[in-house]
mmCIF file with all atom_site columns, C-alpha atoms in Angstrom:
data_model
loop_
_atom_site.group_PDB
_atom_site.id
_atom_site.type_symbol
_atom_site.label_atom_id
_atom_site.label_alt_id
_atom_site.label_comp_id
_atom_site.label_asym_id
_atom_site.label_entity_id
_atom_site.label_seq_id
_atom_site.pdbx_PDB_ins_code
_atom_site.Cartn_x
_atom_site.Cartn_y
_atom_site.Cartn_z
_atom_site.occupancy
_atom_site.B_iso_or_equiv
_atom_site.pdbx_formal_charge
_atom_site.auth_seq_id
_atom_site.auth_comp_id
_atom_site.auth_asym_id
_atom_site.auth_atom_id
_atom_site.pdbx_PDB_model_num
ATOM 1   C CA . MET R 1 1   ? 18.919  15.247  0.971   1.00 0.00 ? 295 MET R CA 1
ATOM 2   C CA . LYS R 1 2   ? 18.380  18.591  -0.115  1.00 0.00 ? 296 LYS R CA 1
ATOM 3   C CA . PRO R 1 3   ? 14.611  19.937  -0.700  1.00 0.00 ? 297 PRO R CA 1
ATOM 4   C CA . ALA R 1 4   ? 15.804  20.512  -4.168  1.00 0.00 ? 298 ALA R CA 1
ATOM 5   C CA . ALA R 1 5   ? 16.569  17.110  -5.014  1.00 0.00 ? 299 ALA R CA 1
ATOM 6   C CA . ARG R 1 6   ? 14.056  16.078  -3.216  1.00 0.00 ? 300 ARG R CA 1
ATOM 7   C CA . GLN R 1 7   ? 11.602  18.038  -5.472  1.00 0.00 ? 301 GLN R CA 1
ATOM 8   C CA . GLU R 1 8   ? 13.255  16.642  -8.587  1.00 0.00 ? 302 GLU R CA 1
ATOM 9   C CA . ILE R 1 9   ? 12.630  12.973  -7.674  1.00 0.00 ? 303 ILE R CA 1
ATOM 10  C CA . PHE R 1 10  ? 9.005   13.241  -7.379  1.00 0.00 ? 304 PHE R CA 1
ATOM 11  C CA . THR R 1 11  ? 8.881   15.407  -10.692 1.00 0.00 ? 305 THR R CA 1
ATOM 12  C CA . ARG R 1 12  ? 10.864  12.861  -12.646 1.00 0.00 ? 306 ARG R CA 1
ATOM 13  C CA . PHE R 1 13  ? 8.361   10.552  -10.754 1.00 0.00 ? 307 PHE R CA 1
ATOM 14  C CA . ARG R 1 14  ? 5.307   12.090  -12.539 1.00 0.00 ? 308 ARG R CA 1
ATOM 15  C CA . ASP R 1 15  ? 6.449   12.836  -15.314 1.00 0.00 ? 309 ASP R CA 1
ATOM 16  C CA . LEU R 1 16  ? 6.904   8.818   -15.976 1.00 0.00 ? 310 LEU R CA 1
ATOM 17  C CA . ASN R 1 17  ? 3.801   8.135   -14.216 1.00 0.00 ? 311 ASN R CA 1
ATOM 18  C CA . PRO R 1 18  ? 1.007   10.950  -13.872 1.00 0.00 ? 312 PRO R CA 1
ATOM 19  C CA . HIS R 1 19  ? -1.387  8.895   -11.932 1.00 0.00 ? 313 HIS R CA 1
ATOM 20  C CA . PRO R 1 20  ? -0.419  5.942   -10.381 1.00 0.00 ? 314 PRO R CA 1
ATOM 21  C CA . THR R 1 21  ? -2.375  3.957   -8.447  1.00 0.00 ? 315 THR R CA 1
ATOM 22  C CA . THR R 1 22  ? -2.210  0.279   -6.525  1.00 0.00 ? 316 THR R CA 1
ATOM 23  C CA . GLU R 1 23  ? -1.707  -2.935  -8.495  1.00 0.00 ? 317 GLU R CA 1
ATOM 24  C CA . LEU R 1 24  ? -4.870  -4.623  -6.527  1.00 0.00 ? 318 LEU R CA 1
ATOM 25  C CA . VAL R 1 25  ? -7.936  -5.366  -8.569  1.00 0.00 ? 319 VAL R CA 1
ATOM 26  C CA . TYR R 1 26  ? -10.735 -3.989  -7.159  1.00 0.00 ? 320 TYR R CA 1
ATOM 27  C CA . LYS R 1 27  ? -14.581 -2.112  -8.126  1.00 0.00 ? 321 LYS R CA 1
ATOM 28  C CA . SER R 1 28  ? -15.050 -0.596  -4.615  1.00 0.00 ? 322 SER R CA 1
ATOM 29  C CA . PRO R 1 29  ? -13.538 0.542   -1.792  1.00 0.00 ? 323 PRO R CA 1
ATOM 30  C CA . PHE R 1 30  ? -14.574 -2.110  0.261   1.00 0.00 ? 324 PHE R CA 1
ATOM 31  C CA . GLU R 1 31  ? -12.993 -4.738  -2.566  1.00 0.00 ? 325 GLU R CA 1
ATOM 32  C CA . LEU R 1 32  ? -9.798  -3.000  -1.793  1.00 0.00 ? 326 LEU R CA 1
ATOM 33  C CA . LEU R 1 33  ? -10.204 -3.031  1.968   1.00 0.00 ? 327 LEU R CA 1
ATOM 34  C CA . ILE R 1 34  ? -10.359 -6.893  1.398   1.00 0.00 ? 328 ILE R CA 1
ATOM 35  C CA . ALA R 1 35  ? -7.929  -7.092  -0.778  1.00 0.00 ? 329 ALA R CA 1
ATOM 36  C CA . VAL R 1 36  ? -5.372  -5.268  1.422   1.00 0.00 ? 330 VAL R CA 1
ATOM 37  C CA . VAL R 1 37  ? -5.998  -7.162  4.267   1.00 0.00 ? 331 VAL R CA 1
ATOM 38  C CA . LEU R 1 38  ? -5.076  -10.390 1.724   1.00 0.00 ? 332 LEU R CA 1
ATOM 39  C CA . SER R 1 39  ? -1.797  -8.972  0.855   1.00 0.00 ? 333 SER R CA 1
ATOM 40  C CA . ALA R 1 40  ? -0.117  -8.895  3.962   1.00 0.00 ? 334 ALA R CA 1
ATOM 41  C CA . GLN R 1 41  ? 2.981   -10.820 3.600   1.00 0.00 ? 335 GLN R CA 1
ATOM 42  C CA . ALA R 1 42  ? 1.528   -11.989 0.152   1.00 0.00 ? 336 ALA R CA 1
ATOM 43  C CA . THR R 1 43  ? 2.204   -10.608 -3.246  1.00 0.00 ? 337 THR R CA 1
ATOM 44  C CA . ASP R 1 44  ? -0.478  -8.285  -5.348  1.00 0.00 ? 338 ASP R CA 1
ATOM 45  C CA . VAL R 1 45  ? -0.548  -10.722 -8.300  1.00 0.00 ? 339 VAL R CA 1
ATOM 46  C CA . GLY R 1 46  ? -1.317  -13.691 -5.992  1.00 0.00 ? 340 GLY R CA 1
ATOM 47  C CA . VAL R 1 47  ? -4.308  -11.571 -4.002  1.00 0.00 ? 341 VAL R CA 1
ATOM 48  C CA . ASN R 1 48  ? -5.298  -10.441 -7.283  1.00 0.00 ? 342 ASN R CA 1
ATOM 49  C CA . LYS R 1 49  ? -5.705  -13.845 -8.388  1.00 0.00 ? 343 LYS R CA 1
ATOM 50  C CA . ALA R 1 50  ? -7.206  -15.075 -5.348  1.00 0.00 ? 344 ALA R CA 1
ATOM 51  C CA . THR R 1 51  ? -9.805  -12.051 -5.385  1.00 0.00 ? 345 THR R CA 1
ATOM 52  C CA . ALA R 1 52  ? -10.858 -12.589 -9.121  1.00 0.00 ? 346 ALA R CA 1
ATOM 53  C CA . LYS R 1 53  ? -12.350 -16.059 -7.778  1.00 0.00 ? 347 LYS R CA 1
ATOM 54  C CA . LEU R 1 54  ? -13.623 -14.588 -4.825  1.00 0.00 ? 348 LEU R CA 1
ATOM 55  C CA . PHE R 1 55  ? -15.432 -11.229 -6.001  1.00 0.00 ? 349 PHE R CA 1
ATOM 56  C CA . PRO R 1 56  ? -17.644 -12.034 -8.578  1.00 0.00 ? 350 PRO R CA 1
ATOM 57  C CA . ILE R 1 57  ? -19.507 -14.714 -5.872  1.00 0.00 ? 351 ILE R CA 1
ATOM 58  C CA . ALA R 1 58  ? -19.100 -12.270 -2.732  1.00 0.00 ? 352 ALA R CA 1
ATOM 59  C CA . ASN R 1 59  ? -17.966 -8.382  -2.938  1.00 0.00 ? 353 ASN R CA 1
ATOM 60  C CA . THR R 1 60  ? -19.953 -7.060  -0.181  1.00 0.00 ? 354 THR R CA 1
ATOM 61  C CA . PRO R 1 61  ? -19.813 -7.405  3.882   1.00 0.00 ? 355 PRO R CA 1
ATOM 62  C CA . GLU R 1 62  ? -22.760 -9.316  4.136   1.00 0.00 ? 356 GLU R CA 1
ATOM 63  C CA . THR R 1 63  ? -22.225 -11.728 1.224   1.00 0.00 ? 357 THR R CA 1
ATOM 64  C CA . ILE R 1 64  ? -18.389 -13.112 2.273   1.00 0.00 ? 358 ILE R CA 1
ATOM 65  C CA . LEU R 1 65  ? -19.626 -13.077 5.883   1.00 0.00 ? 359 LEU R CA 1
ATOM 66  C CA . ALA R 1 66  ? -22.341 -15.654 4.477   1.00 0.00 ? 360 ALA R CA 1
ATOM 67  C CA . LEU R 1 67  ? -19.454 -17.416 3.306   1.00 0.00 ? 361 LEU R CA 1
ATOM 68  C CA . GLY R 1 68  ? -17.841 -17.886 6.916   1.00 0.00 ? 362 GLY R CA 1
ATOM 69  C CA . GLU R 1 69  ? -14.543 -18.333 7.608   1.00 0.00 ? 363 GLU R CA 1
ATOM 70  C CA . GLU R 1 70  ? -14.851 -22.175 6.006   1.00 0.00 ? 364 GLU R CA 1
ATOM 71  C CA . GLY R 1 71  ? -16.419 -20.813 3.041   1.00 0.00 ? 365 GLY R CA 1
ATOM 72  C CA . LEU R 1 72  ? -13.860 -17.991 2.346   1.00 0.00 ? 366 LEU R CA 1
ATOM 73  C CA . ILE R 1 73  ? -11.009 -19.959 2.712   1.00 0.00 ? 367 ILE R CA 1
ATOM 74  C CA . PRO R 1 74  ? -11.291 -22.180 -0.172  1.00 0.00 ? 368 PRO R CA 1
ATOM 75  C CA . PHE R 1 75  ? -11.074 -18.787 -2.247  1.00 0.00 ? 369 PHE R CA 1
ATOM 76  C CA . ILE R 1 76  ? -8.024  -17.701 -0.585  1.00 0.00 ? 370 ILE R CA 1
ATOM 77  C CA . ASN R 1 77  ? -5.979  -20.757 0.505   1.00 0.00 ? 371 ASN R CA 1
ATOM 78  C CA . THR R 1 78  ? -3.214  -19.776 -1.829  1.00 0.00 ? 372 THR R CA 1
ATOM 79  C CA . ILE R 1 79  ? -2.514  -16.742 -0.330  1.00 0.00 ? 373 ILE R CA 1
ATOM 80  C CA . GLY R 1 80  ? 0.121   -17.080 3.097   1.00 0.00 ? 374 GLY R CA 1
ATOM 81  C CA . LEU R 1 81  ? -1.459  -17.005 6.399   1.00 0.00 ? 375 LEU R CA 1
ATOM 82  C CA . PHE R 1 82  ? -5.122  -17.453 4.783   1.00 0.00 ? 376 PHE R CA 1
ATOM 83  C CA . ARG R 1 83  ? -6.322  -19.110 7.765   1.00 0.00 ? 377 ARG R CA 1
ATOM 84  C CA . SER R 1 84  ? -5.818  -16.085 9.993   1.00 0.00 ? 378 SER R CA 1
ATOM 85  C CA . LYS R 1 85  ? -6.288  -13.742 7.226   1.00 0.00 ? 379 LYS R CA 1
ATOM 86  C CA . ALA R 1 86  ? -10.115 -15.744 6.829   1.00 0.00 ? 380 ALA R CA 1
ATOM 87  C CA . LYS R 1 87  ? -10.532 -14.788 10.517  1.00 0.00 ? 381 LYS R CA 1
ATOM 88  C CA . HIS R 1 88  ? -9.979  -11.626 10.384  1.00 0.00 ? 382 HIS R CA 1
ATOM 89  C CA . VAL R 1 89  ? -11.832 -10.797 6.792   1.00 0.00 ? 383 VAL R CA 1
ATOM 90  C CA . ILE R 1 90  ? -14.950 -12.275 8.494   1.00 0.00 ? 384 ILE R CA 1
ATOM 91  C CA . GLY R 1 91  ? -14.342 -10.345 11.769  1.00 0.00 ? 385 GLY R CA 1
ATOM 92  C CA . LEU R 1 92  ? -13.853 -7.524  9.797   1.00 0.00 ? 386 LEU R CA 1
ATOM 93  C CA . CYS R 1 93  ? -17.089 -7.806  7.707   1.00 0.00 ? 387 CYS R CA 1
ATOM 94  C CA . ALA R 1 94  ? -19.163 -8.039  11.107  1.00 0.00 ? 388 ALA R CA 1
ATOM 95  C CA . MET R 1 95  ? -17.739 -5.275  11.960  1.00 0.00 ? 389 MET R CA 1
ATOM 96  C CA . LEU R 1 96  ? -18.457 -3.270  9.346   1.00 0.00 ? 390 LEU R CA 1
ATOM 97  C CA . ILE R 1 97  ? -22.052 -4.363  9.465   1.00 0.00 ? 391 ILE R CA 1
ATOM 98  C CA . ASN R 1 98  ? -22.818 -3.760  12.599  1.00 0.00 ? 392 ASN R CA 1
ATOM 99  C CA . LYS R 1 99  ? -20.860 -0.461  13.830  1.00 0.00 ? 393 LYS R CA 1
ATOM 100 C CA . HIS R 1 100 ? -20.608 1.189   10.046  1.00 0.00 ? 394 HIS R CA 1
ATOM 101 C CA . ASN R 1 101 ? -23.685 -0.058  8.136   1.00 0.00 ? 395 ASN R CA 1
ATOM 102 C CA . GLY R 1 102 ? -21.902 -1.503  5.605   1.00 0.00 ? 396 GLY R CA 1
ATOM 103 C CA . GLN R 1 103 ? -19.691 0.977   4.846   1.00 0.00 ? 397 GLN R CA 1
ATOM 104 C CA . VAL R 1 104 ? -15.647 1.362   4.624   1.00 0.00 ? 398 VAL R CA 1
ATOM 105 C CA . PRO R 1 105 ? -14.854 4.299   7.291   1.00 0.00 ? 399 PRO R CA 1
ATOM 106 C CA . ASP R 1 106 ? -12.827 7.291   5.968   1.00 0.00 ? 400 ASP R CA 1
ATOM 107 C CA . ASP R 1 107 ? -11.092 7.877   9.642   1.00 0.00 ? 401 ASP R CA 1
ATOM 108 C CA . ARG R 1 108 ? -7.589  6.084   10.930  1.00 0.00 ? 402 ARG R CA 1
ATOM 109 C CA . ALA R 1 109 ? -8.931  5.124   14.080  1.00 0.00 ? 403 ALA R CA 1
ATOM 110 C CA . SER R 1 110 ? -12.325 3.074   12.884  1.00 0.00 ? 404 SER R CA 1
ATOM 111 C CA . LEU R 1 111 ? -10.106 1.644   10.049  1.00 0.00 ? 405 LEU R CA 1
ATOM 112 C CA . GLU R 1 112 ? -7.438  0.735   12.741  1.00 0.00 ? 406 GLU R CA 1
ATOM 113 C CA . ALA R 1 113 ? -10.388 -1.030  14.857  1.00 0.00 ? 407 ALA R CA 1
ATOM 114 C CA . LEU R 1 114 ? -11.112 -3.856  12.150  1.00 0.00 ? 408 LEU R CA 1
ATOM 115 C CA . PRO R 1 115 ? -9.953  -6.798  12.438  1.00 0.00 ? 409 PRO R CA 1
ATOM 116 C CA . GLY R 1 116 ? -6.629  -7.659  10.208  1.00 0.00 ? 410 GLY R CA 1
ATOM 117 C CA . VAL R 1 117 ? -6.492  -3.648  9.688   1.00 0.00 ? 411 VAL R CA 1
ATOM 118 C CA . GLY R 1 118 ? -3.229  -1.978  11.051  1.00 0.00 ? 412 GLY R CA 1
ATOM 119 C CA . ARG R 1 119 ? -1.658  1.687   10.211  1.00 0.00 ? 413 ARG R CA 1
ATOM 120 C CA . LYS R 1 120 ? -0.058  0.657   7.209   1.00 0.00 ? 414 LYS R CA 1
ATOM 121 C CA . THR R 1 121 ? -3.721  -0.959  5.839   1.00 0.00 ? 415 THR R CA 1
ATOM 122 C CA . ALA R 1 122 ? -5.477  2.058   7.471   1.00 0.00 ? 416 ALA R CA 1
ATOM 123 C CA . ASN R 1 123 ? -3.201  4.509   5.193   1.00 0.00 ? 417 ASN R CA 1
ATOM 124 C CA . VAL R 1 124 ? -3.319  2.617   1.711   1.00 0.00 ? 418 VAL R CA 1
ATOM 125 C CA . ILE R 1 125 ? -7.446  2.908   2.375   1.00 0.00 ? 419 ILE R CA 1
ATOM 126 C CA . LEU R 1 126 ? -7.603  6.647   3.648   1.00 0.00 ? 420 LEU R CA 1
ATOM 127 C CA . ASN R 1 127 ? -4.844  7.747   0.594   1.00 0.00 ? 421 ASN R CA 1
ATOM 128 C CA . THR R 1 128 ? -6.104  5.642   -2.417  1.00 0.00 ? 422 THR R CA 1
ATOM 129 C CA . VAL R 1 129 ? -9.396  5.396   -1.606  1.00 0.00 ? 423 VAL R CA 1
ATOM 130 C CA . PHE R 1 130 ? -10.228 8.951   0.114   1.00 0.00 ? 424 PHE R CA 1
ATOM 131 C CA . ARG R 1 131 ? -7.495  10.807  -1.152  1.00 0.00 ? 425 ARG R CA 1
ATOM 132 C CA . GLN R 1 132 ? -5.785  11.742  1.948   1.00 0.00 ? 426 GLN R CA 1
ATOM 133 C CA . PRO R 1 133 ? -2.067  12.698  2.214   1.00 0.00 ? 427 PRO R CA 1
ATOM 134 C CA . THR R 1 134 ? -0.944  9.091   4.396   1.00 0.00 ? 428 THR R CA 1
ATOM 135 C CA . MET R 1 135 ? 2.187   7.384   3.590   1.00 0.00 ? 429 MET R CA 1
ATOM 136 C CA . ALA R 1 136 ? 1.754   3.353   3.576   1.00 0.00 ? 430 ALA R CA 1
ATOM 137 C CA . VAL R 1 137 ? 5.178   1.897   4.267   1.00 0.00 ? 431 VAL R CA 1
ATOM 138 C CA . ASP R 1 138 ? 6.000   -1.331  3.304   1.00 0.00 ? 432 ASP R CA 1
ATOM 139 C CA . THR R 1 139 ? 9.301   -2.953  3.252   1.00 0.00 ? 433 THR R CA 1
ATOM 140 C CA . HIS R 1 140 ? 9.379   -1.445  -0.234  1.00 0.00 ? 434 HIS R CA 1
ATOM 141 C CA . ILE R 1 141 ? 8.828   2.134   1.214   1.00 0.00 ? 435 ILE R CA 1
ATOM 142 C CA . PHE R 1 142 ? 11.227  1.333   3.913   1.00 0.00 ? 436 PHE R CA 1
ATOM 143 C CA . ARG R 1 143 ? 13.818  0.470   2.104   1.00 0.00 ? 437 ARG R CA 1
ATOM 144 C CA . LEU R 1 144 ? 13.414  2.860   -0.490  1.00 0.00 ? 438 LEU R CA 1
ATOM 145 C CA . GLY R 1 145 ? 13.623  5.785   2.060   1.00 0.00 ? 439 GLY R CA 1
ATOM 146 C CA . ASN R 1 146 ? 16.577  4.588   3.651   1.00 0.00 ? 440 ASN R CA 1
ATOM 147 C CA . ARG R 1 147 ? 18.814  3.808   0.700   1.00 0.00 ? 441 ARG R CA 1
ATOM 148 C CA . THR R 1 148 ? 18.615  6.598   -1.078  1.00 0.00 ? 442 THR R CA 1
ATOM 149 C CA . GLY R 1 149 ? 18.204  9.127   1.798   1.00 0.00 ? 443 GLY R CA 1
ATOM 150 C CA . LEU R 1 150 ? 14.962  10.352  0.713   1.00 0.00 ? 444 LEU R CA 1
ATOM 151 C CA . ALA R 1 151 ? 13.878  9.455   4.925   1.00 0.00 ? 445 ALA R CA 1
ATOM 152 C CA . THR R 1 152 ? 15.853  7.906   7.044   1.00 0.00 ? 446 THR R CA 1
ATOM 153 C CA . GLY R 1 153 ? 14.873  5.425   9.709   1.00 0.00 ? 447 GLY R CA 1
ATOM 154 C CA . LYS R 1 154 ? 15.189  2.728   12.198  1.00 0.00 ? 448 LYS R CA 1
ATOM 155 C CA . THR R 1 155 ? 10.758  1.632   12.046  1.00 0.00 ? 449 THR R CA 1
ATOM 156 C CA . VAL R 1 156 ? 8.417   1.950   9.856   1.00 0.00 ? 450 VAL R CA 1
ATOM 157 C CA . LEU R 1 157 ? 6.988   5.321   11.571  1.00 0.00 ? 451 LEU R CA 1
ATOM 158 C CA . ASP R 1 158 ? 10.025  6.795   11.524  1.00 0.00 ? 452 ASP R CA 1
ATOM 159 C CA . VAL R 1 159 ? 10.031  6.106   8.102   1.00 0.00 ? 453 VAL R CA 1
ATOM 160 C CA . GLU R 1 160 ? 6.459   7.590   7.425   1.00 0.00 ? 454 GLU R CA 1
ATOM 161 C CA . LYS R 1 161 ? 6.529   10.481  9.227   1.00 0.00 ? 455 LYS R CA 1
ATOM 162 C CA . LYS R 1 162 ? 9.774   11.889  7.804   1.00 0.00 ? 456 LYS R CA 1
ATOM 163 C CA . LEU R 1 163 ? 8.349   11.345  4.147   1.00 0.00 ? 457 LEU R CA 1
ATOM 164 C CA . LEU R 1 164 ? 5.773   13.283  5.029   1.00 0.00 ? 458 LEU R CA 1
ATOM 165 C CA . LYS R 1 165 ? 7.535   15.914  6.205   1.00 0.00 ? 459 LYS R CA 1
ATOM 166 C CA . ASN R 1 166 ? 9.840   15.530  4.022   1.00 0.00 ? 460 ASN R CA 1
ATOM 167 C CA . ILE R 1 167 ? 7.737   15.476  0.423   1.00 0.00 ? 461 ILE R CA 1
ATOM 168 C CA . PRO R 1 168 ? 6.960   18.610  -1.432  1.00 0.00 ? 462 PRO R CA 1
ATOM 169 C CA . LYS R 1 169 ? 2.861   18.650  -0.231  1.00 0.00 ? 463 LYS R CA 1
ATOM 170 C CA . GLU R 1 170 ? 2.122   19.140  -4.074  1.00 0.00 ? 464 GLU R CA 1
ATOM 171 C CA . PHE R 1 171 ? 3.552   15.494  -4.508  1.00 0.00 ? 465 PHE R CA 1
ATOM 172 C CA . LEU R 1 172 ? 2.023   13.733  -1.566  1.00 0.00 ? 466 LEU R CA 1
ATOM 173 C CA . LEU R 1 173 ? -0.992  12.369  -2.273  1.00 0.00 ? 467 LEU R CA 1
ATOM 174 C CA . ASP R 1 174 ? 0.616   9.890   -5.070  1.00 0.00 ? 468 ASP R CA 1
ATOM 175 C CA . ALA R 1 175 ? 3.935   9.874   -3.670  1.00 0.00 ? 469 ALA R CA 1
ATOM 176 C CA . HIS R 1 176 ? 2.852   6.395   -1.633  1.00 0.00 ? 470 HIS R CA 1
ATOM 177 C CA . HIS R 1 177 ? 2.234   4.805   -5.018  1.00 0.00 ? 471 HIS R CA 1
ATOM 178 C CA . TRP R 1 178 ? 5.348   5.927   -6.796  1.00 0.00 ? 472 TRP R CA 1
ATOM 179 C CA . LEU R 1 179 ? 7.816   4.370   -3.732  1.00 0.00 ? 473 LEU R CA 1
ATOM 180 C CA . ILE R 1 180 ? 6.160   1.360   -3.872  1.00 0.00 ? 474 ILE R CA 1
ATOM 181 C CA . LEU R 1 181 ? 6.459   1.013   -7.427  1.00 0.00 ? 475 LEU R CA 1
ATOM 182 C CA . HIS R 1 182 ? 9.873   2.063   -7.684  1.00 0.00 ? 476 HIS R CA 1
ATOM 183 C CA . GLY R 1 183 ? 10.821  -0.088  -5.063  1.00 0.00 ? 477 GLY R CA 1
ATOM 184 C CA . ARG R 1 184 ? 8.694   -3.436  -6.491  1.00 0.00 ? 478 ARG R CA 1
ATOM 185 C CA . TYR R 1 185 ? 10.610  -2.706  -9.997  1.00 0.00 ? 479 TYR R CA 1
ATOM 186 C CA . VAL R 1 186 ? 13.669  -0.631  -10.039 1.00 0.00 ? 480 VAL R CA 1
ATOM 187 C CA . CYS R 1 187 ? 15.181  0.012   -6.329  1.00 0.00 ? 481 CYS R CA 1
ATOM 188 C CA . GLN R 1 188 ? 15.005  -4.143  -5.489  1.00 0.00 ? 482 GLN R CA 1
ATOM 189 C CA . ALA R 1 189 ? 16.295  -5.514  -2.145  1.00 0.00 ? 483 ALA R CA 1
ATOM 190 C CA . ARG R 1 190 ? 18.890  -7.598  -3.184  1.00 0.00 ? 484 ARG R CA 1
ATOM 191 C CA . LYS R 1 191 ? 20.323  -5.991  -6.926  1.00 0.00 ? 485 LYS R CA 1
ATOM 192 C CA . PRO R 1 192 ? 18.756  -2.244  -7.398  1.00 0.00 ? 486 PRO R CA 1
ATOM 193 C CA . LYS R 1 193 ? 18.507  -1.617  -11.099 1.00 0.00 ? 487 LYS R CA 1
ATOM 194 C CA . CYS R 1 194 ? 20.545  1.327   -10.824 1.00 0.00 ? 488 CYS R CA 1
ATOM 195 C CA . GLY R 1 195 ? 21.059  1.575   -14.716 1.00 0.00 ? 489 GLY R CA 1
ATOM 196 C CA . GLU R 1 196 ? 17.546  2.214   -15.434 1.00 0.00 ? 490 GLU R CA 1
ATOM 197 C CA . CYS R 1 197 ? 17.397  4.179   -12.300 1.00 0.00 ? 491 CYS R CA 1
ATOM 198 C CA . ILE R 1 198 ? 15.495  7.544   -13.287 1.00 0.00 ? 492 ILE R CA 1
ATOM 199 C CA . ILE R 1 199 ? 16.672  9.087   -10.460 1.00 0.00 ? 493 ILE R CA 1
ATOM 200 C CA . HIS R 1 200 ? 19.881  7.093   -10.164 1.00 0.00 ? 494 HIS R CA 1
ATOM 201 C CA . ASP R 1 201 ? 21.958  10.727  -10.009 1.00 0.00 ? 495 ASP R CA 1
ATOM 202 C CA . LEU R 1 202 ? 19.812  11.929  -6.982  1.00 0.00 ? 496 LEU R CA 1
ATOM 203 C CA . CYS R 1 203 ? 19.927  9.352   -4.719  1.00 0.00 ? 497 CYS R CA 1
ATOM 204 C CA . ASP R 1 204 ? 22.303  8.829   -1.784  1.00 0.00 ? 498 ASP R CA 1
ATOM 205 C CA . TYR R 1 205 ? 22.962  5.047   -2.263  1.00 0.00 ? 499 TYR R CA 1
ATOM 206 C CA . LYS R 1 206 ? 26.175  4.600   -1.836  1.00 0.00 ? 500 LYS R CA 1
ATOM 207 C CA . ALA R 1 207 ? 26.549  1.239   -3.489  1.00 0.00 ? 501 ALA R CA 1
ATOM 208 C CA . LYS R 1 208 ? 25.055  2.692   -6.427  1.00 0.00 ? 502 LYS R CA 1
ATOM 209 C CA . SER R 1 209 ? 26.322  0.899   -9.798  1.00 0.00 ? 503 SER R CA 1
#
């Protein structure tokens, strides 16, 4: 894809949605961190329903740690892999208290050292909370990068690196959210809505309708 096409794609995304953000509901960096950990292989809608019950009761490392795994599970048992996620969340809270004074760290190494936090989750926190130009590549963005020609690659890391290299710098802070929303609602996996797509004429997808 030519640089002019990439520039136009993100100009259109920005014109349509100047201030994109995550669809996870949160009021603090810690709440977002917990929500993102819970969102692995789950929908944002499902996570929001669970955290709407959890956060009014416990929304700090100390209060969630006090629940323990068995106390946390009833709040999140509607989410897939809830037992392993409960274990991760409790371990994460303990580490935040013991190593970071209960605060969410703002560097990748410290974030990825937390239980249940991988590169994608760290990228979400670094971008959404700390406004660093990172790219959290989920299934939507991986598909979108390859399908549109914005960034082709065989692995998530390949696509991440190419997106960071190819996206014009003026759009990098918000590109993660634009791409996720576009992949979630327009450029869907089984049946992309090409007729509703604002970048239809710029996309390299050969099977577009």
